[in-house]
């Protein structure tokens, strides 16, 4: 009894500390580190810092020229990390091709979106800018902070950095956030056994690494090659939507 | 199986006359056209469970040498990592999230050194079959497994099927020579050197999970995964059965299976069933679970779930 009285507050305190870790975007509960491709630079305030905000929801025209590049502290030109949707689909294909690498960790290979875009000459013009999310019930300032465009804003007014975006998603998608925190929803790679002395790390992607925030439905993909059937003879791959619907005669 | 006969004059004294006689008899009976193909040590190799630690070590060394010679490499490792006490593997797959992209299928082929082929009786060996199903139906007879269109298709859902690592595995019961068994951590494995290729296990499996090497497996040297396990992804032989082992070479080191890590939708979940904090236990505790062909009583370690 006495033991419980002392231990329980410690456990609760520990849980709060872990929760604070999650809020920082560096680590969440379950000893799982969150990796993110989101770089530390966001271009919004480059222009909006000196502009007056019109808070009235409206259909936005293409009012501003989107900066495609920025120069980092080392003087290196970087692409703005947009175009997530087009990059995601291509990344998956690139990832599948990379499986022929030469070590067992290759399955978990992760490429930077920006690296990929640079390699393939993709620009922000290839990205999805249409706000599909919410079906017309949302607009920019429901998620982006009015005064500081480099921050996101929760319904209660709390500000979040972009690598805490899962907490914003969870405002509407609570069950998904709950499952994500427990490892049930979302992509996790690495070790199942986190207690291993050597390694023992697991990596979990943020919501926006799989779901474009402005158009979050998971994109359709071209499947990799299917099995060979006997219907068309050995070595022949069937094509078209009719694959698999063999007639009695074919059998 | 390459490497040639290991019989040398000095060996006769050490290994005994009977061994030599057995080898000579076997050689005379089988009369191999290619004398290099016969390996006395492989021929006399014991069942995995009957080997001493020293015999296992020598077997693994011999296999590494054989594979390095055969595939002209120098980095093959064949290990026989045993199960960890207190671990019972289980797998869960989210039918609500899988989109049928088949990336798991191909990651599996590459991780597990499966045969690549496109010819009579020699199609590529794939442990995972992704079934395209009608929404609202669980009728496997209407499933399509060779679809070739953008996924997910409207009004379809996708059910990847692979070895369920049954706790009452009919394949294990069917094997007449005990070449396949369930390990203490739940993985159903095959000793490729003990399998006689009768294919009874394939006939017994209700999940179509066992794959047979009808021809000598073709494995391009530059596509080989050299990190192998004796009971898992080491190169196989013609005429033996093989199957999913949850990537035993990975999971016994604490890593997730290859199909798990490649899944772009996070549909695949893997973990220790005996750890109450594992993701697999959370899924079983909180999600709706579906067991494929539960009525046949195989008690699988593979669960489907919805959310």
XYZ file of C-alpha atoms in Angstrom:
558
model
C 0.000 0.000 0.000
C 2.716 2.393 1.025
C 4.706 1.301 -1.966
C 1.839 2.159 -4.304
C 1.363 5.555 -2.722
C 4.915 6.479 -3.541
C 5.344 4.682 -6.829
C 2.149 5.801 -8.524
C 2.976 9.531 -8.509
C 6.403 8.692 -9.886
C 4.860 6.711 -12.710
C 2.416 9.511 -13.470
C 5.236 12.024 -13.435
C 7.236 9.798 -15.761
C 4.297 9.580 -18.138
C 4.025 13.367 -18.166
C 7.714 13.641 -18.980
C 7.264 11.228 -21.846
C 4.281 13.272 -22.998
C 6.425 16.380 -22.960
C 8.917 14.489 -25.077
C 6.185 13.786 -27.571
C 5.250 17.431 -27.678
C 8.823 18.323 -28.492
C 8.638 16.113 -31.559
C 11.807 14.258 -30.594
C 10.474 11.181 -28.886
C 7.160 9.713 -27.923
C 6.097 7.072 -25.490
C 7.074 3.466 -26.124
C 10.702 4.472 -26.508
C 10.051 5.145 -30.167
C 11.804 8.002 -31.849
C 9.910 9.994 -34.425
C 11.865 10.689 -37.561
C 10.746 13.432 -39.814
C 11.735 14.733 -43.194
C 10.469 18.138 -42.214
C 13.388 20.496 -42.301
C 13.662 23.454 -40.051
C 12.836 26.054 -42.629
C 9.410 27.292 -43.604
C 9.027 30.149 -46.033
C 5.704 31.608 -44.936
C 6.984 34.387 -42.742
C 9.461 35.556 -45.357
C 6.539 37.314 -47.005
C 3.807 37.399 -44.397
C 5.828 39.125 -41.692
C 5.087 42.533 -43.123
C 1.625 41.831 -44.461
C -1.691 42.496 -42.841
C -3.760 39.373 -42.425
C -7.251 39.121 -43.829
C -8.891 36.618 -41.486
C -12.065 36.242 -43.557
C -12.419 32.724 -44.966
C -12.536 32.890 -48.752
C -11.529 31.010 -51.837
C -7.915 31.870 -52.409
C -6.642 32.822 -55.790
C -3.012 32.174 -56.562
C -2.070 35.428 -54.948
C 1.530 34.871 -54.200
C 4.553 33.580 -55.971
C 5.775 30.532 -54.170
C 9.473 30.560 -53.394
C 10.961 27.408 -54.832
C 14.373 27.686 -53.296
C 16.053 29.022 -50.215
C 19.616 29.353 -49.100
C 20.618 27.716 -45.866
C 23.155 28.934 -43.334
C 25.983 27.280 -45.233
C 25.068 29.102 -48.404
C 23.702 25.970 -50.055
C 20.612 26.354 -52.205
C 17.774 24.120 -51.011
C 14.399 23.326 -52.465
C 11.379 24.174 -50.385
C 10.130 20.852 -49.002
C 6.782 20.730 -50.729
C 5.502 18.396 -53.359
C 5.012 15.687 -50.813
C 2.351 13.869 -52.728
C 4.233 13.422 -55.956
C 7.365 12.673 -54.025
C 5.675 10.088 -51.838
C 4.536 7.966 -54.739
C 7.910 8.137 -56.422
C 9.702 7.548 -53.158
C 7.878 4.300 -52.689
C 8.961 3.128 -56.102
C 12.502 4.279 -55.439
C 12.460 2.489 -52.106
C 11.400 -0.738 -53.749
C 14.277 -0.451 -56.191
C 16.726 0.126 -53.399
C 15.933 -3.183 -51.772
C 18.777 -4.806 -53.639
C 21.232 -3.036 -51.372
C 23.878 -4.926 -49.509
C 22.853 -4.954 -45.880
C 19.898 -6.099 -43.890
C 18.986 -2.611 -42.825
C 18.217 -1.725 -46.411
C 14.567 -2.520 -46.039
C 14.178 0.424 -43.745
C 15.782 2.854 -46.174
C 14.319 6.311 -45.972
C 15.041 9.086 -48.403
C 14.692 12.756 -47.782
C 11.872 14.297 -49.761
C 14.030 17.262 -50.628
C 16.930 15.081 -51.690
C 14.614 13.137 -53.885
C 13.136 16.261 -55.425
C 16.565 17.637 -56.183
C 17.697 14.418 -57.784
C 14.651 14.295 -59.990
C 14.319 17.982 -60.843
C 10.998 18.259 -59.089
C 9.872 21.671 -57.969
C 7.108 23.063 -55.845
C 5.129 23.398 -59.039
C 4.762 19.620 -58.960
C 3.126 19.760 -55.593
C -0.485 19.719 -54.587
C -1.661 23.125 -53.466
C -5.370 22.601 -53.628
C -6.956 22.408 -50.200
C -8.988 19.233 -50.442
C -8.754 18.474 -46.745
C -12.022 19.047 -44.929
C -14.212 19.037 -47.997
C -14.621 22.800 -48.025
C -15.187 23.102 -44.285
C -11.628 24.130 -43.513
C -9.455 26.927 -44.641
C -5.847 27.952 -44.091
C -6.102 29.755 -40.775
C -7.918 26.881 -39.118
C -4.542 25.178 -38.868
C -1.947 27.860 -39.635
C -1.394 30.542 -37.059
C -2.513 33.987 -38.177
C 0.336 35.984 -36.688
C 3.191 33.541 -37.060
C 2.830 31.515 -40.225
C 5.729 29.319 -39.225
C 3.550 27.833 -36.488
C 0.417 25.762 -36.404
C -2.406 26.549 -34.026
C -4.667 24.269 -32.049
C -8.330 24.976 -31.408
C -7.498 26.274 -27.953
C -4.939 28.695 -29.344
C -1.822 26.756 -28.394
C 0.929 27.063 -30.964
C 2.751 24.071 -32.403
C 5.834 23.766 -34.529
C 5.561 21.828 -37.754
C 7.217 18.754 -36.289
C 4.500 18.582 -33.630
C 1.822 18.428 -36.292
C 0.456 15.097 -35.085
C -1.056 16.907 -32.121
C -2.941 19.178 -34.500
C -4.149 16.238 -36.586
C -5.365 14.599 -33.399
C -7.724 17.487 -32.694
C -10.123 16.062 -35.259
C -8.720 12.554 -35.656
C -8.490 11.522 -32.027
C -8.765 7.759 -32.494
C -6.012 7.849 -35.116
C -3.737 9.830 -32.787
C -4.455 7.403 -29.960
C -3.620 4.442 -32.196
C -0.543 6.205 -33.576
C 0.794 6.764 -30.094
C 0.318 3.078 -29.376
C 2.000 2.039 -32.625
C -1.158 0.587 -34.140
C -1.707 3.315 -36.725
C 1.111 4.416 -39.003
C 4.424 3.185 -40.237
C 7.034 1.923 -37.822
C 10.385 0.492 -38.846
C 13.432 -0.888 -37.090
C 13.425 -3.184 -34.098
C 10.463 -4.965 -32.560
C 12.678 -5.703 -29.578
C 13.518 -2.318 -28.134
C 15.452 -3.853 -25.254
C 18.319 -5.068 -27.433
C 21.705 -3.887 -26.312
C 22.852 -3.401 -29.873
C 20.481 -1.048 -31.626
C 16.995 -1.674 -30.437
C 15.546 1.461 -31.962
C 12.249 1.857 -33.695
C 11.238 4.725 -35.923
C 7.768 6.044 -36.478
C 6.691 8.427 -39.195
C 4.657 11.537 -38.538
C 1.154 11.837 -39.976
C 2.228 14.244 -42.717
C 4.927 11.907 -43.973
C 2.241 9.608 -45.316
C -0.678 12.022 -45.656
C -0.298 15.292 -47.534
C -1.872 17.694 -45.058
C -3.755 19.606 -47.747
C -4.986 16.433 -49.471
C -4.567 13.660 -46.944
C -6.064 10.668 -48.698
C -3.361 8.073 -49.286
C -2.534 8.182 -53.008
C -3.302 5.302 -55.303
C -0.268 3.320 -56.409
C 0.748 1.067 -59.233
C 1.235 -2.365 -57.696
C 4.470 -4.210 -58.201
C 4.385 -7.267 -60.451
C 1.931 -9.961 -59.511
C 2.345 -13.708 -59.657
C 2.462 -15.528 -62.964
C -0.656 -17.466 -63.777
C -1.039 -20.595 -65.810
C -3.892 -19.134 -67.824
C -1.666 -17.570 -70.451
C 1.048 -20.149 -70.278
C 4.307 -20.244 -68.358
C 6.280 -17.070 -68.142
C 3.433 -14.874 -69.324
C 2.154 -12.095 -67.150
C -1.472 -11.182 -67.473
C -2.379 -7.555 -67.878
C -5.524 -5.525 -67.597
C -8.380 -5.434 -65.192
C -9.667 -8.777 -66.325
C -6.679 -10.567 -64.806
C -7.700 -13.497 -62.717
C -11.212 -13.828 -64.113
C -10.468 -16.996 -66.008
C -13.366 -18.633 -67.743
C -14.325 -22.254 -67.364
C -12.856 -22.948 -70.800
C -9.529 -21.482 -69.768
C -9.409 -23.752 -66.772
C 25.684 -28.710 -52.175
C 28.713 -27.848 -54.205
C 32.229 -28.125 -53.024
C 33.026 -31.615 -54.229
C 33.726 -34.843 -52.396
C 35.627 -34.313 -49.193
C 37.088 -37.825 -49.071
C 40.831 -37.772 -48.552
C 43.173 -40.561 -47.499
C 43.692 -39.033 -44.077
C 39.996 -38.849 -43.500
C 39.451 -42.561 -43.796
C 41.185 -43.308 -40.566
C 39.468 -40.533 -38.738
C 35.953 -40.742 -39.977
C 35.807 -44.459 -40.190
C 35.479 -47.159 -42.733
C 31.683 -47.321 -42.568
C 31.349 -43.711 -43.550
C 33.476 -44.274 -46.605
C 31.584 -47.397 -47.474
C 28.300 -45.523 -47.180
C 29.579 -42.794 -49.410
C 30.909 -45.180 -51.997
C 27.677 -47.122 -51.991
C 25.643 -43.967 -52.324
C 27.926 -42.784 -55.070
C 27.609 -46.052 -56.912
C 23.832 -46.156 -56.571
C 23.173 -42.576 -57.549
C 26.061 -42.453 -60.027
C 26.067 -38.682 -60.307
C 27.071 -37.433 -63.703
C 28.914 -34.578 -62.063
C 31.173 -35.953 -59.361
C 31.631 -32.435 -57.983
C 27.950 -32.344 -57.009
C 28.299 -34.968 -54.318
C 29.217 -33.778 -50.854
C 29.858 -36.468 -48.260
C 29.451 -34.148 -45.292
C 26.110 -32.918 -46.593
C 25.053 -36.490 -47.323
C 25.821 -37.583 -43.776
C 24.464 -34.470 -42.107
C 22.179 -35.184 -39.167
C 18.768 -33.729 -38.419
C 19.112 -30.207 -37.009
C 17.790 -31.279 -33.622
C 20.270 -34.165 -33.391
C 23.359 -32.135 -34.151
C 25.658 -31.207 -31.296
C 26.795 -27.616 -30.979
C 30.100 -28.544 -32.553
C 28.396 -30.316 -35.427
C 26.178 -27.289 -35.968
C 29.191 -25.020 -36.034
C 30.966 -27.185 -38.597
C 27.809 -27.458 -40.690
C 27.343 -23.703 -40.743
C 30.985 -23.215 -41.736
C 30.642 -25.744 -44.530
C 27.486 -24.098 -45.809
C 29.086 -20.675 -45.779
C 31.987 -22.036 -47.789
C 29.671 -23.798 -50.208
C 27.588 -20.694 -50.779
C 30.613 -18.464 -51.176
C 32.011 -20.872 -53.757
C 28.753 -21.282 -55.581
C 27.905 -17.598 -55.799
C 31.498 -16.364 -55.995
C 31.220 -14.186 -52.918
C 33.129 -13.917 -49.670
C 30.563 -12.434 -47.339
C 28.058 -15.222 -46.722
C 27.127 -15.763 -43.107
C 24.914 -18.632 -42.028
C 23.840 -18.439 -38.404
C 21.561 -20.583 -36.294
C 20.447 -18.048 -33.681
C 18.072 -19.757 -31.311
C 14.792 -18.530 -29.886
C 14.743 -16.045 -27.020
C 12.996 -17.281 -23.866
C 9.774 -15.410 -23.171
C 9.197 -14.528 -26.812
C 6.297 -15.791 -28.906
C 6.014 -14.038 -32.230
C 2.723 -12.928 -33.688
C 1.720 -10.841 -36.671
C -1.273 -8.636 -37.274
C -2.400 -7.135 -40.563
C -4.830 -4.253 -40.893
C -7.322 -5.087 -43.619
C -8.688 -1.549 -43.452
C -5.340 -0.069 -44.429
C -3.706 -2.485 -46.880
C -3.932 -1.164 -50.437
C -2.535 -4.209 -52.228
C 0.616 -2.585 -53.621
C 2.624 -5.850 -53.328
C 5.724 -4.148 -51.969
C 5.730 -6.711 -49.177
C 5.822 -9.515 -51.724
C 8.929 -8.236 -53.423
C 10.724 -7.163 -50.257
C 10.210 -10.715 -49.033
C 11.644 -12.227 -52.221
C 14.772 -10.123 -51.947
C 15.282 -10.572 -48.220
C 14.793 -14.313 -48.320
C 16.847 -15.188 -51.389
C 13.947 -16.758 -53.201
C 14.189 -18.248 -56.658
C 13.698 -15.820 -59.507
C 12.356 -17.507 -62.567
C 9.877 -17.204 -65.383
C 9.676 -20.598 -66.946
C 7.893 -23.915 -66.929
C 7.571 -25.184 -63.333
C 10.000 -22.489 -62.251
C 8.030 -19.378 -61.448
C 9.368 -16.946 -58.903
C 8.847 -18.201 -55.387
C 6.739 -15.739 -53.423
C 5.723 -16.381 -49.835
C 3.015 -13.686 -49.818
C -0.046 -13.700 -52.038
C -2.125 -10.530 -51.993
C -5.790 -11.277 -52.602
C -8.073 -8.636 -54.017
C -11.433 -9.143 -52.384
C -14.911 -7.770 -52.906
C -15.848 -5.324 -50.172
C -18.338 -6.887 -47.850
C -17.320 -10.416 -48.778
C -14.891 -12.946 -47.382
C -15.393 -15.388 -50.221
C -11.870 -16.541 -51.071
C -13.082 -18.260 -54.227
C -13.854 -14.868 -55.710
C -10.503 -13.417 -54.748
C -8.157 -12.230 -57.482
C -4.435 -12.490 -56.915
C -3.012 -11.392 -60.271
C -4.692 -7.992 -60.559
C -2.746 -5.431 -62.525
C -4.295 -1.993 -62.094
C -3.951 1.020 -59.854
C -4.656 0.188 -56.239
C -6.733 0.429 -54.205
C -9.541 -0.260 -56.668
C -13.033 0.924 -55.888
C -15.132 -1.495 -53.847
C -12.164 -3.777 -53.225
C -10.056 -4.569 -50.230
C -6.826 -6.491 -50.021
C -5.857 -9.481 -47.951
C -2.219 -10.587 -48.087
C -1.891 -14.257 -47.180
C 1.307 -15.915 -46.035
C 2.348 -18.564 -43.545
C 0.229 -18.225 -40.413
C 2.752 -20.060 -38.210
C -0.003 -22.182 -36.774
C 0.253 -23.506 -33.261
C -1.502 -26.644 -34.459
C 0.226 -26.672 -37.814
C -1.131 -29.307 -40.211
C 2.043 -29.073 -42.281
C 4.108 -30.172 -39.304
C 1.801 -33.105 -38.658
C 1.924 -34.131 -42.308
C 5.708 -34.239 -42.653
C 6.787 -37.894 -42.629
C 10.426 -37.166 -41.740
C 10.064 -34.311 -39.227
C 11.859 -31.919 -41.517
C 9.532 -29.115 -40.433
C 8.569 -28.078 -36.930
C 7.475 -25.138 -34.812
C 10.194 -23.415 -32.834
C 9.558 -22.354 -29.205
C 9.105 -18.740 -30.359
C 6.341 -19.817 -32.701
C 8.137 -19.804 -36.046
C 7.447 -22.831 -38.229
C 10.708 -23.721 -39.960
C 12.058 -26.212 -42.473
C 15.418 -27.978 -42.433
C 16.229 -27.864 -46.140
C 18.854 -30.567 -45.745
C 16.343 -32.947 -44.201
C 13.339 -32.300 -46.454
C 12.681 -35.132 -48.899
C 10.398 -33.088 -51.152
C 7.260 -35.193 -50.775
C 5.108 -32.039 -50.646
C 2.666 -33.523 -48.129
C 3.009 -30.322 -46.111
C 1.943 -28.199 -49.070
C -1.132 -30.358 -49.485
C -1.933 -30.042 -45.786
C -1.573 -26.262 -45.517
C -4.909 -24.447 -45.722
C -3.211 -21.118 -46.469
C -1.203 -22.139 -49.562
C 1.865 -20.939 -47.717
C 4.401 -23.576 -48.702
C 6.401 -23.235 -51.886
C 8.299 -25.977 -53.646
C 11.535 -25.667 -55.594
C 10.679 -27.551 -58.740
C 13.968 -26.630 -60.372
C 17.392 -25.572 -59.146
C 16.711 -22.134 -57.658
C 18.070 -19.297 -59.725
C 19.521 -16.601 -57.537
C 21.492 -13.819 -59.238
C 24.726 -13.271 -57.317
C 24.267 -9.507 -57.194
C 20.792 -9.826 -55.658
C 21.764 -12.123 -52.819
C 21.218 -11.227 -49.206
C 24.310 -12.776 -47.602
C 23.014 -12.471 -44.015
C 21.296 -15.796 -43.700
C 19.912 -18.186 -41.128
C 20.156 -21.971 -41.326
C 16.392 -22.339 -40.852
C 15.516 -19.325 -42.966
C 16.842 -17.489 -45.960
C 19.957 -19.452 -46.847
C 19.908 -20.583 -50.485
C 17.728 -23.618 -51.028
C 18.122 -26.706 -53.179
C 16.102 -28.220 -55.956
C 13.392 -30.488 -54.626
C 12.893 -28.975 -51.179
C 10.031 -27.071 -49.631
C 10.335 -23.553 -48.280
C 8.109 -20.981 -46.602
C 7.866 -17.704 -44.712
C 9.819 -17.720 -41.455
C 8.843 -14.205 -40.320
C 12.369 -13.390 -41.649
C 13.959 -15.481 -38.918
C 17.359 -13.981 -39.731
C 15.982 -10.566 -38.810
C 13.488 -11.193 -36.034
C 15.884 -13.284 -33.958
C 18.159 -10.248 -33.955
C 15.313 -8.038 -32.779
C 14.450 -6.520 -36.153
C 11.042 -6.494 -37.761
C 10.367 -8.707 -40.793
C 11.113 -7.188 -44.186
C 7.462 -7.139 -45.253
C 6.644 -5.181 -42.104
C 9.182 -2.458 -42.669
C 8.524 -1.971 -46.374
C 4.746 -1.534 -46.011
C 3.936 2.052 -47.047
C 0.611 2.112 -45.242
C 1.715 0.692 -41.907
C -0.782 -2.140 -42.234
C 1.611 -4.728 -40.889
C 2.332 -5.091 -37.181
C 4.680 -7.523 -35.527
C 5.723 -8.256 -31.998
C 5.974 -10.462 -28.979
C 2.692 -11.958 -27.924
C 3.991 -12.556 -24.394
C 4.840 -8.867 -23.860
C 1.674 -7.194 -22.610
C 2.974 -3.801 -23.752
C 3.706 -4.921 -27.302
C 1.770 -3.504 -30.214
C 0.486 -6.944 -31.052
C -1.144 -7.286 -27.636
C -2.682 -3.842 -27.893
C -4.203 -4.778 -31.230
C -5.613 -8.028 -29.916
C -6.959 -6.263 -26.846
C -8.547 -3.295 -28.626
C -9.292 -4.161 -32.262
C -11.673 -6.467 -34.044
C -9.706 -9.561 -34.951
C -10.348 -11.936 -37.832
C -8.656 -15.306 -38.093
C -8.573 -16.727 -41.581
C -10.135 -20.173 -41.763
C -10.502 -20.301 -38.030
C -12.851 -23.231 -38.429
C -10.045 -25.571 -39.499
C -8.519 -25.318 -36.036
C -4.957 -24.374 -36.945
C -4.630 -21.787 -34.168
C -2.500 -19.387 -36.215
C -0.097 -16.708 -34.962
C -1.244 -14.405 -37.754
C -4.223 -12.156 -37.196
C -6.164 -9.796 -39.431
C -7.818 -6.792 -37.884
C -10.106 -3.909 -38.812
C -10.399 -0.370 -37.590
